[in-house]
PDB file of C-alpha atoms in Angstrom:
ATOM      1  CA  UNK A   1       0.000   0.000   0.000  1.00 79.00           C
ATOM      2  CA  UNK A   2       2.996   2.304   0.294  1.00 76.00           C
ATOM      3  CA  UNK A   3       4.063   4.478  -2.448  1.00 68.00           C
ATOM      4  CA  UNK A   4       1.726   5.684  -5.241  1.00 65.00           C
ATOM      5  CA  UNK A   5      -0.750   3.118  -6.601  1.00 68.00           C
ATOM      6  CA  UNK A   6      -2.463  -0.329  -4.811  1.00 79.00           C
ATOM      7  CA  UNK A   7      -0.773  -3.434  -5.844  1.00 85.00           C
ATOM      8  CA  UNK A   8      -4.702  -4.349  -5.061  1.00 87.00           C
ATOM      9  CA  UNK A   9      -3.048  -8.416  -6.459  1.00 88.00           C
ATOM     10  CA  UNK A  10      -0.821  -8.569  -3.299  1.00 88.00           C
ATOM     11  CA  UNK A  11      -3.762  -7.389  -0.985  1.00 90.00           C
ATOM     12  CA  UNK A  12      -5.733 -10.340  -2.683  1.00 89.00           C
ATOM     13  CA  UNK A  13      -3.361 -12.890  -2.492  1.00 89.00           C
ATOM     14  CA  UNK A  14      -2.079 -12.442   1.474  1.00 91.00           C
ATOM     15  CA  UNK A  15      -5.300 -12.160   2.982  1.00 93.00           C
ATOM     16  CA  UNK A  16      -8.125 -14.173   0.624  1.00 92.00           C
ATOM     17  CA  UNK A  17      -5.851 -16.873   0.622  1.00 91.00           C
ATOM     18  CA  UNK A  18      -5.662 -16.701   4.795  1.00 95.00           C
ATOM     19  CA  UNK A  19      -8.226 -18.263   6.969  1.00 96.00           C
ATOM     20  CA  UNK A  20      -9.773 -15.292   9.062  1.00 97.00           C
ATOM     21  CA  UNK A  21      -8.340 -16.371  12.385  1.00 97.00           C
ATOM     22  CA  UNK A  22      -4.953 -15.961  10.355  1.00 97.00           C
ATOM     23  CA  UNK A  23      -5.864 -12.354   8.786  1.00 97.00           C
ATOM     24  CA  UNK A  24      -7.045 -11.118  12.597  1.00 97.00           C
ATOM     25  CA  UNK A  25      -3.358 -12.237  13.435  1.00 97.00           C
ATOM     26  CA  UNK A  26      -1.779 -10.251  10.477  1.00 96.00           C
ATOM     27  CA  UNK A  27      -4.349  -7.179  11.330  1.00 97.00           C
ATOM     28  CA  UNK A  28      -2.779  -7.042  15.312  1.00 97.00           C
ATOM     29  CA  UNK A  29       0.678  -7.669  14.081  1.00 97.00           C
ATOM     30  CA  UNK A  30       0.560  -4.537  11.384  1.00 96.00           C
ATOM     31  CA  UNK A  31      -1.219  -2.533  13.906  1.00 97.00           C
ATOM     32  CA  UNK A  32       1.943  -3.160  16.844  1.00 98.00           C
ATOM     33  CA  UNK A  33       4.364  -3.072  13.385  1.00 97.00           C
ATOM     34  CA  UNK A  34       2.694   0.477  12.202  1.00 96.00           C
ATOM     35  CA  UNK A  35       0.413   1.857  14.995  1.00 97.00           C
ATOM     36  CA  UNK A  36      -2.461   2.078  12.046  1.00 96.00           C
ATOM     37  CA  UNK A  37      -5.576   0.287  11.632  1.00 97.00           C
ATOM     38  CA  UNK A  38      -5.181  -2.469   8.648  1.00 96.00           C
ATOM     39  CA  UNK A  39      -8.867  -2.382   7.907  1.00 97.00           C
ATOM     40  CA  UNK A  40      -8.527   1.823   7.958  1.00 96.00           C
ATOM     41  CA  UNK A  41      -6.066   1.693   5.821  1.00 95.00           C
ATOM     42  CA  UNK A  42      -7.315  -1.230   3.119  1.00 94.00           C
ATOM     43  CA  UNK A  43     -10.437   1.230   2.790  1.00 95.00           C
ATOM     44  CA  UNK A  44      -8.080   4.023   2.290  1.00 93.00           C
ATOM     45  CA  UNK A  45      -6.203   2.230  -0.702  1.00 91.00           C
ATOM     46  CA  UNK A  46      -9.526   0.296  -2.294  1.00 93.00           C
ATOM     47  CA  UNK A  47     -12.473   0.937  -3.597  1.00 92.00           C
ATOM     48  CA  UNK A  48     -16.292  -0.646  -4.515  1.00 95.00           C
ATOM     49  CA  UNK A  49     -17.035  -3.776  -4.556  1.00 96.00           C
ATOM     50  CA  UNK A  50     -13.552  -5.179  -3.891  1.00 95.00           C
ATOM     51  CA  UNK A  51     -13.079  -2.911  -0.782  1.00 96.00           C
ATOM     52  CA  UNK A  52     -16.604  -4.113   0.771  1.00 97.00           C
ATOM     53  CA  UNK A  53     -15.687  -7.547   0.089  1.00 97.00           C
ATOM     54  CA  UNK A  54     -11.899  -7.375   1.851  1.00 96.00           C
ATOM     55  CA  UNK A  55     -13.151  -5.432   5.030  1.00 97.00           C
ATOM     56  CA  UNK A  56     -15.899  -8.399   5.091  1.00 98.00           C
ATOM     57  CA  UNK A  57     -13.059 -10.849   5.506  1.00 98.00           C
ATOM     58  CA  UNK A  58     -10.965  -8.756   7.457  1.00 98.00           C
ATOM     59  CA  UNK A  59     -14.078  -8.751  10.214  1.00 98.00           C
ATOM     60  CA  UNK A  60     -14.220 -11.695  13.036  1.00 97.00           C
ATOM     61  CA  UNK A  61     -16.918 -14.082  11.687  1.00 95.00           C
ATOM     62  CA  UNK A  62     -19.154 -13.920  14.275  1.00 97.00           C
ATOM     63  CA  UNK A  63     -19.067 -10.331  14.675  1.00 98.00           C
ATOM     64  CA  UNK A  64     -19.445  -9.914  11.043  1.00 98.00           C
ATOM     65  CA  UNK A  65     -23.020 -12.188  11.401  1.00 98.00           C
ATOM     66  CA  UNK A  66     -23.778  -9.147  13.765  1.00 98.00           C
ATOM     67  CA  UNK A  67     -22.672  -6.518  12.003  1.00 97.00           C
ATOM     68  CA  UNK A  68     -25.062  -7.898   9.298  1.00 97.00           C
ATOM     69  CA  UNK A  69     -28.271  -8.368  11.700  1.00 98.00           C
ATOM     70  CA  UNK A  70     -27.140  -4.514  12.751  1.00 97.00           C
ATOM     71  CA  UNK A  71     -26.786  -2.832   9.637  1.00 96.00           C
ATOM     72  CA  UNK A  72     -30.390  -4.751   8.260  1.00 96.00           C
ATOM     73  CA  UNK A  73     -32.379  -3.402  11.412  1.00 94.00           C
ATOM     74  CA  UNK A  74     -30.941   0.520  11.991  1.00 85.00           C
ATOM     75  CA  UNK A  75     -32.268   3.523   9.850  1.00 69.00           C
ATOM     76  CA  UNK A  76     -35.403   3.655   8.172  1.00 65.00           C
ATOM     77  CA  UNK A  77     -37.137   0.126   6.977  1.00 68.00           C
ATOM     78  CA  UNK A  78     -35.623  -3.365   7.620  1.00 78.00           C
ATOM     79  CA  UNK A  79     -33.839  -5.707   5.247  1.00 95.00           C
ATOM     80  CA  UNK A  80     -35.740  -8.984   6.143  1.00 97.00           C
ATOM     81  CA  UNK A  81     -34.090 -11.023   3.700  1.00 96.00           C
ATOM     82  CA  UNK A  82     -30.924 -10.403   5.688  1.00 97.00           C
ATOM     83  CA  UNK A  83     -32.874 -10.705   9.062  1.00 98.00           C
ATOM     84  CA  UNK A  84     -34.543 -14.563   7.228  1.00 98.00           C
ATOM     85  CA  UNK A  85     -30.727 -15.359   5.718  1.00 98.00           C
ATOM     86  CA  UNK A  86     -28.799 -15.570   8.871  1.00 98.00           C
ATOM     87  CA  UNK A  87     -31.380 -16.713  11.645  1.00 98.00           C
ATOM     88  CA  UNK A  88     -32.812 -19.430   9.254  1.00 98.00           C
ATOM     89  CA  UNK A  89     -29.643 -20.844   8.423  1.00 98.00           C
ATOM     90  CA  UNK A  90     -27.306 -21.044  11.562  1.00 98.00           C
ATOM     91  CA  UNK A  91     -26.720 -23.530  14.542  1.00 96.00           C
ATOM     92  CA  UNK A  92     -28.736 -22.744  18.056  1.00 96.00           C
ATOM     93  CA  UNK A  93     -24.544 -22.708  18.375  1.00 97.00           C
ATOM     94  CA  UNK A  94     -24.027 -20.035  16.444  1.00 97.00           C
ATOM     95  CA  UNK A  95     -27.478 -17.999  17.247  1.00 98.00           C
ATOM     96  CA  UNK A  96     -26.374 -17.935  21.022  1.00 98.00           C
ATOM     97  CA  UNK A  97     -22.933 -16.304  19.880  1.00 98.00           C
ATOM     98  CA  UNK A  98     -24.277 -14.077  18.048  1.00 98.00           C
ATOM     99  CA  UNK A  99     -26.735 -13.247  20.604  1.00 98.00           C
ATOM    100  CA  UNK A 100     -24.198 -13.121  23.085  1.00 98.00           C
ATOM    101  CA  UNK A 101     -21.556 -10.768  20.638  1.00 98.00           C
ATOM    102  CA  UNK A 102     -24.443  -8.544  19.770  1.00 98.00           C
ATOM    103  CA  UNK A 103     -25.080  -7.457  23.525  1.00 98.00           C
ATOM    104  CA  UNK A 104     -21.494  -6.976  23.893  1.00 98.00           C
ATOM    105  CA  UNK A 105     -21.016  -4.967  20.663  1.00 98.00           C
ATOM    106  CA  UNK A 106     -23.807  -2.588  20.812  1.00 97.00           C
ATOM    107  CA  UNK A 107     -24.978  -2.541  24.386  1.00 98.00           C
ATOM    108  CA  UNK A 108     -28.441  -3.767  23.598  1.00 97.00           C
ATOM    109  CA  UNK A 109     -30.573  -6.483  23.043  1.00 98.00           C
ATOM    110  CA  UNK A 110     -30.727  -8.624  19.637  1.00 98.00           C
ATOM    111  CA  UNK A 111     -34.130  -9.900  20.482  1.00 98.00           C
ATOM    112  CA  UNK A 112     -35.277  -6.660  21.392  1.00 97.00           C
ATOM    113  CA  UNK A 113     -34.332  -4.514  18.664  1.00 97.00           C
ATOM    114  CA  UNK A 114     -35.476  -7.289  15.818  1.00 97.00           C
ATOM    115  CA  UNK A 115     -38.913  -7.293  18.002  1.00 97.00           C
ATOM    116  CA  UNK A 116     -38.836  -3.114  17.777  1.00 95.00           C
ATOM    117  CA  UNK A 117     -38.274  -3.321  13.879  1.00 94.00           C
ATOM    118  CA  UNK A 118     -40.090  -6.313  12.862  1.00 96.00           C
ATOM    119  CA  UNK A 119     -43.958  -7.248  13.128  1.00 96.00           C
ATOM    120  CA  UNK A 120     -46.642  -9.788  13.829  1.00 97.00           C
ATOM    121  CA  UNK A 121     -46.334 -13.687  12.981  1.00 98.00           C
ATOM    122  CA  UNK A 122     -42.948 -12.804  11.103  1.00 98.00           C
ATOM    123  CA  UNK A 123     -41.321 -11.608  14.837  1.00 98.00           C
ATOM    124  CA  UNK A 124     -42.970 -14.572  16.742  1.00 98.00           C
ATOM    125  CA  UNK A 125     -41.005 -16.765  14.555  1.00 98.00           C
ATOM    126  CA  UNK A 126     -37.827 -14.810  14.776  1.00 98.00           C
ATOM    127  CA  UNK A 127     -37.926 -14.634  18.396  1.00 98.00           C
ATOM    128  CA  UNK A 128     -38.397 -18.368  18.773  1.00 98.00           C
ATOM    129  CA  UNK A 129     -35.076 -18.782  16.393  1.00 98.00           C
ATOM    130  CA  UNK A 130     -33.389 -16.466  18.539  1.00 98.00           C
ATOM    131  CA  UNK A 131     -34.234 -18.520  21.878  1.00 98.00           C
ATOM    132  CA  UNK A 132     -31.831 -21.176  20.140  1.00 97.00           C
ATOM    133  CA  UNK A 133     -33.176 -23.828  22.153  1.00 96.00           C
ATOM    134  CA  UNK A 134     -34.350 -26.555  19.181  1.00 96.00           C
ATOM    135  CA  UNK A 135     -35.523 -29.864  20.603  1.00 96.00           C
ATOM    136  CA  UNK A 136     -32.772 -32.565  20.470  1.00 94.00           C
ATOM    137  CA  UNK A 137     -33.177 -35.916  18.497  1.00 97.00           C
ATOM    138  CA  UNK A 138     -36.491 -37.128  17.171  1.00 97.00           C
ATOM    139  CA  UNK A 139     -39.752 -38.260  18.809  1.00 97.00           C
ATOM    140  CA  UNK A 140     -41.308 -40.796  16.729  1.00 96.00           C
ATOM    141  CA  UNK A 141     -44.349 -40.779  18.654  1.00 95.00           C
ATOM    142  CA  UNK A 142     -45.035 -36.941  17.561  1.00 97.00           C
ATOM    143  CA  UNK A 143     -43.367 -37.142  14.040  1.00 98.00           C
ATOM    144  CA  UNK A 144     -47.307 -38.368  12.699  1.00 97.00           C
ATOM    145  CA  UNK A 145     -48.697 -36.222  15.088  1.00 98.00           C
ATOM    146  CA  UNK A 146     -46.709 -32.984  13.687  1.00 98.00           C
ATOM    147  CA  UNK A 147     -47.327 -33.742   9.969  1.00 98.00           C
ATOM    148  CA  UNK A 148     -51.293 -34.225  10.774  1.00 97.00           C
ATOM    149  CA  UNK A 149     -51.329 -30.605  12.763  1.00 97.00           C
ATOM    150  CA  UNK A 150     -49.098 -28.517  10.014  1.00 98.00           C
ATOM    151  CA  UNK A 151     -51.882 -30.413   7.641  1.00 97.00           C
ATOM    152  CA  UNK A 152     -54.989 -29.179   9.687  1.00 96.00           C
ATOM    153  CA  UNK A 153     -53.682 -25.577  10.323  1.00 96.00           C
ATOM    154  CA  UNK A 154     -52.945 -25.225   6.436  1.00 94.00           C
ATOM    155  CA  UNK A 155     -54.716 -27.278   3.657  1.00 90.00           C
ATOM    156  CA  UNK A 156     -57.383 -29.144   5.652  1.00 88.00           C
ATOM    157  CA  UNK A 157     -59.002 -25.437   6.618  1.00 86.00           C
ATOM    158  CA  UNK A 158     -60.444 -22.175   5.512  1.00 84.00           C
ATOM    159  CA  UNK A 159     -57.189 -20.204   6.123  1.00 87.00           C
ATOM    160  CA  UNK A 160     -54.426 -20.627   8.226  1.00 93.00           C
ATOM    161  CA  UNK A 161     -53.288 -21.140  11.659  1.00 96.00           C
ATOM    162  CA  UNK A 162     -49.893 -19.470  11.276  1.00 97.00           C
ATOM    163  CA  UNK A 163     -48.980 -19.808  15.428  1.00 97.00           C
ATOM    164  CA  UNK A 164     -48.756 -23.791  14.555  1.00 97.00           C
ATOM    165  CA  UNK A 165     -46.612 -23.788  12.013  1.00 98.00           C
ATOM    166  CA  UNK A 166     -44.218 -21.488  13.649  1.00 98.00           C
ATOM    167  CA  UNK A 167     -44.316 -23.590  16.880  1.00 98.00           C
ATOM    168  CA  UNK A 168     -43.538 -27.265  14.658  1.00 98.00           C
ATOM    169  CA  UNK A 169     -40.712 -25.273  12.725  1.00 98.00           C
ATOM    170  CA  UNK A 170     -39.436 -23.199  15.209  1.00 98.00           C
ATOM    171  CA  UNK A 171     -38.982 -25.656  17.966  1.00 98.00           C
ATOM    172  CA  UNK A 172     -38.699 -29.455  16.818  1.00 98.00           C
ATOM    173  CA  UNK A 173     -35.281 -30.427  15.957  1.00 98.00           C
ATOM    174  CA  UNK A 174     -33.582 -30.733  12.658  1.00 97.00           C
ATOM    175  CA  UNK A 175     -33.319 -34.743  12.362  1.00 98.00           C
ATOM    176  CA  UNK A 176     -37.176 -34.401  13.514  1.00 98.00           C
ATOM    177  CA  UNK A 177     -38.366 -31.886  10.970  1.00 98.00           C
ATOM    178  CA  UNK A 178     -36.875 -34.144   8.075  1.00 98.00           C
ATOM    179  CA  UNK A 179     -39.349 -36.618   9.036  1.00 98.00           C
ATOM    180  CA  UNK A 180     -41.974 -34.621   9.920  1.00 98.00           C
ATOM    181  CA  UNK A 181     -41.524 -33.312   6.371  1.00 98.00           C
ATOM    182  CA  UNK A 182     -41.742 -37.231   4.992  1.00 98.00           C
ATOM    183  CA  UNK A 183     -44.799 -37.745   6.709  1.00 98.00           C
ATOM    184  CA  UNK A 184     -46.590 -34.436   5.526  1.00 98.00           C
ATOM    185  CA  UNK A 185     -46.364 -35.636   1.698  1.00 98.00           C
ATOM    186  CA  UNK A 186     -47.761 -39.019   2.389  1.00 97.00           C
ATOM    187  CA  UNK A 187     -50.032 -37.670   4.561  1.00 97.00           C
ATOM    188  CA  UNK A 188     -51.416 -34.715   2.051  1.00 96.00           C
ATOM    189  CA  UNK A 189     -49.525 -35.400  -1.253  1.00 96.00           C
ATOM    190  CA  UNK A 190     -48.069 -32.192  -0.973  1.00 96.00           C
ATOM    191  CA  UNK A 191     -44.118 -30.804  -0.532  1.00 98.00           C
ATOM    192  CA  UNK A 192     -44.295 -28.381   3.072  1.00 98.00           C
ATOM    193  CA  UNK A 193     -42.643 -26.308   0.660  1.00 98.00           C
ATOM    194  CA  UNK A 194     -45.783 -26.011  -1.593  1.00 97.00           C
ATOM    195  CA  UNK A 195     -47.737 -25.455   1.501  1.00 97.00           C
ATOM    196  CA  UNK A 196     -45.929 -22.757   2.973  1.00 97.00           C
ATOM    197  CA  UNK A 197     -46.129 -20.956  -0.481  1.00 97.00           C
ATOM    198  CA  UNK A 198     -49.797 -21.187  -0.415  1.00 96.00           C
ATOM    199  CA  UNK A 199     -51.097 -20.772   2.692  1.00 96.00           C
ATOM    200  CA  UNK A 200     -48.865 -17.994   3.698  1.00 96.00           C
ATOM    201  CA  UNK A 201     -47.245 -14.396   2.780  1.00 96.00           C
ATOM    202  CA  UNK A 202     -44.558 -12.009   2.562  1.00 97.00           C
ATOM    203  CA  UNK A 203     -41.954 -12.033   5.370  1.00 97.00           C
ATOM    204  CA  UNK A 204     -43.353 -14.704   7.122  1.00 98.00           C
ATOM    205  CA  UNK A 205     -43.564 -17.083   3.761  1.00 98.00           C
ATOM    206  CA  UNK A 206     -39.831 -16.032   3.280  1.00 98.00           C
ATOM    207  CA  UNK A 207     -38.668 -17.054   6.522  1.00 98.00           C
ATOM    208  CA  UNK A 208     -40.669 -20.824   6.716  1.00 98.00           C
ATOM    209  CA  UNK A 209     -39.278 -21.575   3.558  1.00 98.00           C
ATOM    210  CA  UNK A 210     -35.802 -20.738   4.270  1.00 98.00           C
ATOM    211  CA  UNK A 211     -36.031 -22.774   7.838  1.00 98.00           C
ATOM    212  CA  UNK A 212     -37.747 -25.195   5.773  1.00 98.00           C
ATOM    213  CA  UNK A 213     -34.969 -25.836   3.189  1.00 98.00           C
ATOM    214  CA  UNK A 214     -32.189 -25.135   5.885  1.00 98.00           C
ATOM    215  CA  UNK A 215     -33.336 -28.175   7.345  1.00 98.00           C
ATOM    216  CA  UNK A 216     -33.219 -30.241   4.359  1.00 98.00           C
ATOM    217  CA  UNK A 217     -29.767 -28.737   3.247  1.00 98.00           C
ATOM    218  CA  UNK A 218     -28.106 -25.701   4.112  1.00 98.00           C
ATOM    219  CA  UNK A 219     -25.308 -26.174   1.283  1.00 98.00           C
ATOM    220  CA  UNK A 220     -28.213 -26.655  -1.106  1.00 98.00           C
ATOM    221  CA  UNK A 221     -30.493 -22.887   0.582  1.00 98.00           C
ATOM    222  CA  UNK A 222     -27.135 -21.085   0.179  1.00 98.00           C
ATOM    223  CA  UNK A 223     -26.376 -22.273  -3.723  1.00 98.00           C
ATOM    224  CA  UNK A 224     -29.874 -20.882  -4.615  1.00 98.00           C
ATOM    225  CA  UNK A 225     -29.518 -18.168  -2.963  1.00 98.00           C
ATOM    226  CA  UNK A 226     -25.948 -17.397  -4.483  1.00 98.00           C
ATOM    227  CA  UNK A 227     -27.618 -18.198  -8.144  1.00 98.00           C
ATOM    228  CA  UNK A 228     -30.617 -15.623  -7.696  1.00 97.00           C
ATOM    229  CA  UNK A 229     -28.063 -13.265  -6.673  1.00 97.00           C
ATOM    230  CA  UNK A 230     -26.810 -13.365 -10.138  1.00 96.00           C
ATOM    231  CA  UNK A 231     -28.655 -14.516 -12.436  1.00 87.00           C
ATOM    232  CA  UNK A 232     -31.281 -11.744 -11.519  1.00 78.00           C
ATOM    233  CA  UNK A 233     -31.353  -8.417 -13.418  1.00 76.00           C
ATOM    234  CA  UNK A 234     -28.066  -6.919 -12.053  1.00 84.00           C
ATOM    235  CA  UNK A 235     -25.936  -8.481  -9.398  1.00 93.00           C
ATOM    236  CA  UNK A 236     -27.179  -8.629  -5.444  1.00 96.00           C
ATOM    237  CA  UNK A 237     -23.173  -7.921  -4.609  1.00 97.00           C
ATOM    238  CA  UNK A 238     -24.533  -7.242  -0.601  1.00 96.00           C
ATOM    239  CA  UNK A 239     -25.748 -10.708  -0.610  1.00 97.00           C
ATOM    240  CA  UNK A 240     -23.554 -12.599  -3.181  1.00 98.00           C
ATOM    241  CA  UNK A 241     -20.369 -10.922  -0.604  1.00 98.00           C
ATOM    242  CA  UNK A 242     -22.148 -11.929   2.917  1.00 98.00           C
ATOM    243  CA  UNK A 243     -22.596 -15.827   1.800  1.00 98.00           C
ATOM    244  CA  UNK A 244     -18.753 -15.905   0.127  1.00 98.00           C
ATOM    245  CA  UNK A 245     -17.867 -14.287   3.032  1.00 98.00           C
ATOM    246  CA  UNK A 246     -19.573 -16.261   6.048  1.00 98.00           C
ATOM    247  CA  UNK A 247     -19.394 -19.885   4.327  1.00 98.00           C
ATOM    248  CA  UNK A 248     -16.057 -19.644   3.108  1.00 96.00           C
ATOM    249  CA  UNK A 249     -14.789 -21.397   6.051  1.00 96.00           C
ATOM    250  CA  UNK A 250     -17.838 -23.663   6.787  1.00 97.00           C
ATOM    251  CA  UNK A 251     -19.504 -25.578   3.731  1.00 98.00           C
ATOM    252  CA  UNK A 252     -18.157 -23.498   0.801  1.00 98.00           C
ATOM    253  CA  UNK A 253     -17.010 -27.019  -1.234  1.00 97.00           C
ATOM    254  CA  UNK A 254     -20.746 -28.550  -0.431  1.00 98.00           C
ATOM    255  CA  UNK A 255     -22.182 -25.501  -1.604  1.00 98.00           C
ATOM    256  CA  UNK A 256     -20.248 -25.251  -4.751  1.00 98.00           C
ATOM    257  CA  UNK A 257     -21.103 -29.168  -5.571  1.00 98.00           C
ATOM    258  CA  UNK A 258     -24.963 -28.258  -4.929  1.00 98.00           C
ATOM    259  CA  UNK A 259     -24.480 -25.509  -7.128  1.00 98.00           C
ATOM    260  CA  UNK A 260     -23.494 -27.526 -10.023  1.00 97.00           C
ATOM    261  CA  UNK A 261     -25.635 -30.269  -9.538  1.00 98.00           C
ATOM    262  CA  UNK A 262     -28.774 -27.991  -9.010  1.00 98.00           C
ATOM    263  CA  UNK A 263     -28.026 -25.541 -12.062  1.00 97.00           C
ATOM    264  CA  UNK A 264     -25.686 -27.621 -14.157  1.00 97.00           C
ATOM    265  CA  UNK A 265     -23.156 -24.869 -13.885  1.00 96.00           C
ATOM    266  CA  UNK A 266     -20.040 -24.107 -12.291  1.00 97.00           C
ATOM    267  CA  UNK A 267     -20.192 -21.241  -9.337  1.00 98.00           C
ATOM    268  CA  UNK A 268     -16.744 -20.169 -10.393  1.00 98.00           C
ATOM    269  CA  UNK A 269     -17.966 -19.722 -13.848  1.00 97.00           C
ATOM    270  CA  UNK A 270     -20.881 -18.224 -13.100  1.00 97.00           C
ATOM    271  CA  UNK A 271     -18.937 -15.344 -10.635  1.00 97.00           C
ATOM    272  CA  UNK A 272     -16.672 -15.231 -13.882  1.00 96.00           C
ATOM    273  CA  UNK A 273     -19.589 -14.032 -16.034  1.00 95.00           C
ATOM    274  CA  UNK A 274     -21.330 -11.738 -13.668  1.00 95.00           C
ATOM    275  CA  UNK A 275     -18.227  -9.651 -11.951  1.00 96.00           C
ATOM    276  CA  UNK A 276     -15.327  -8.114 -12.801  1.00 96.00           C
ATOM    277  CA  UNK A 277     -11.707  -7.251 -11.715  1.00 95.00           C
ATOM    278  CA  UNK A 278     -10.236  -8.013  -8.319  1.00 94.00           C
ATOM    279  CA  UNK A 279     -12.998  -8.512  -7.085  1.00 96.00           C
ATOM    280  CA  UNK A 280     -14.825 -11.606  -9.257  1.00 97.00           C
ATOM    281  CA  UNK A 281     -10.841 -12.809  -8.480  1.00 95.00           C
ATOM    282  CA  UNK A 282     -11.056 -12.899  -4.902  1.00 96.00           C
ATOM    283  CA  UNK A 283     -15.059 -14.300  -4.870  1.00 97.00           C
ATOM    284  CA  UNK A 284     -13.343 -17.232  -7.081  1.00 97.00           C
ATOM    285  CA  UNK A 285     -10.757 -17.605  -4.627  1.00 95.00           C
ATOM    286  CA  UNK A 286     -13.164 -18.073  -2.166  1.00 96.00           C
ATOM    287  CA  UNK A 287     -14.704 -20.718  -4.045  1.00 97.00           C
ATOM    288  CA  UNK A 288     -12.046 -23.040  -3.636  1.00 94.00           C
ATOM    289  CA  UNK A 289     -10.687 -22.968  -7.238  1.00 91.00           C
ATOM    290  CA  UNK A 290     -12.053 -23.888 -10.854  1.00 92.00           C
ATOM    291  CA  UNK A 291     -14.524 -26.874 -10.590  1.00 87.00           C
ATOM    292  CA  UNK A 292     -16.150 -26.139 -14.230  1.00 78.00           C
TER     293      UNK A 292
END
């Protein structure tokens, strides 16, 4: 970064190609070599898309989750697809960290500032997913019973009774849910999935679904998520950068293989056709190399 210019190749090569516990080791080390900020001075040097993607990796990955929840709930409106993305799609593990990192970071309440920005059946179910407190293994004497009561609250009546399907989903466990969902299609001849869609709305549709196919496979919810964010009119970067970013060190390889198998096309192709620069480099990086 010294001197005139940004060898921006050098930036992408030491720290995409470090895991992020390593690139929170080279951040303290420049800042005790320099006495300046790494992150400060990346933003200084870069630009766009590339810049938004590098201080993403240069962030602790559980404070980066909360950063996330943060920046989708302050100012005017909420971004509930960010709010769905993350709470649908991590462990009770992970949703008590973040809990936890939240109070520390900003001094307040996750629960209590999603519940202050977010309304009605769509809060109840957030709230639940923020308890993090799943059932554990699966009762076989209430896997029938389940499938029979998400039936009778949905198809089986005029309307629906929203509070039971947020209760089965919110609170059995995953191993459960997977057979819950079995027993639903014999039971009705219908996917939960084509349930959801029609017997609910909006936010609230948004989030069942996504806890929905979270349960049957998170690689699988994250590669069609990362293929709407492209293949779209214009690229979602926000999004396409938060799921690079946050599975990178988690499922990136299962995600890539669902990818291909669910669109018949490479991800690294795909980021090759819809970005540009240093920045579709780096998102390649991060996909673990050239599987096309």
């Amino acid at each position: 970064m010294k001197g005139i210019g940004t060898d921006e190749e050098a930036i992408l090569r030491l720290l995409v190609s470090r895991c992020n516990s390593q690139r929170q080791e080279i951040k303290a080390a420049y800042k005790t070599r320099y006495g300046k900020d790494l992150v400060s001075e990346l933003q200084s040097e870069l630009g766009g898309k590339f810049e938004m993607l590098v201080v993403a990796l240069m962030t602790p990955r559980i404070l980066y989750d909360v950063t996330e929840l943060k920046n989708a709930i302050k100012g005017a409106g909420t971004e509930e697809a960010v709010l769905v993305e993350i709470l649908a799609s991590r462990t009770p593990e992970q949703i008590k960290e973040i809990v936890k990192a939240y109070k520390k970071q900003y001094r307040k309440s996750l629960e209590s500032d999603i519940s202050g920005d977010t309304a009605g059946y769509f809060k109840r179910m957030l709230v639940i997913l923020l308890q993090a407190s799943r059932e554990e293994g699966v009762d076989e004497e209430k896997v029938e019973k389940d499938a029979k009561e998400l039936f009778a609250a949905g198809e089986e009546k005029c309307g629906t009774d929203e509070e039971k399907f947020i209760s089965i989903l919110g609170n059995r466990s995953t191993e459960h849910l997977r057979k819950v969902f079995d027993a639903y299609k014999k039971l009705s001849g219908y996917d939960i999935e084509d349930s959801i869609e029609r017997e609910t709305s909006g936010s609230l549709q948004d989030l069942l679904l996504a806890v929905v196919k979270c349960t049957r496979s998170v690689p699988a919810y994250f590669a069609e998520s990362l293929y709407h964010s492209m293949r779209r009119a214009g690229t979602d970067d926000e999004t396409l950068i938060r799921i690079m970013v946050s599975r990178s060190e988690v499922d990136m390889l299962d995600i890539r293989a669902e990818f291909k198998r669910m669109y018949k096309q490479s991800l690294y192709n795909t980021i090759q056709e819809d970005t540009s620069g240093d920045y579709r480099k780096a998102l390649q990086y991060l996909t673990g190399g050239n599987d096309g």
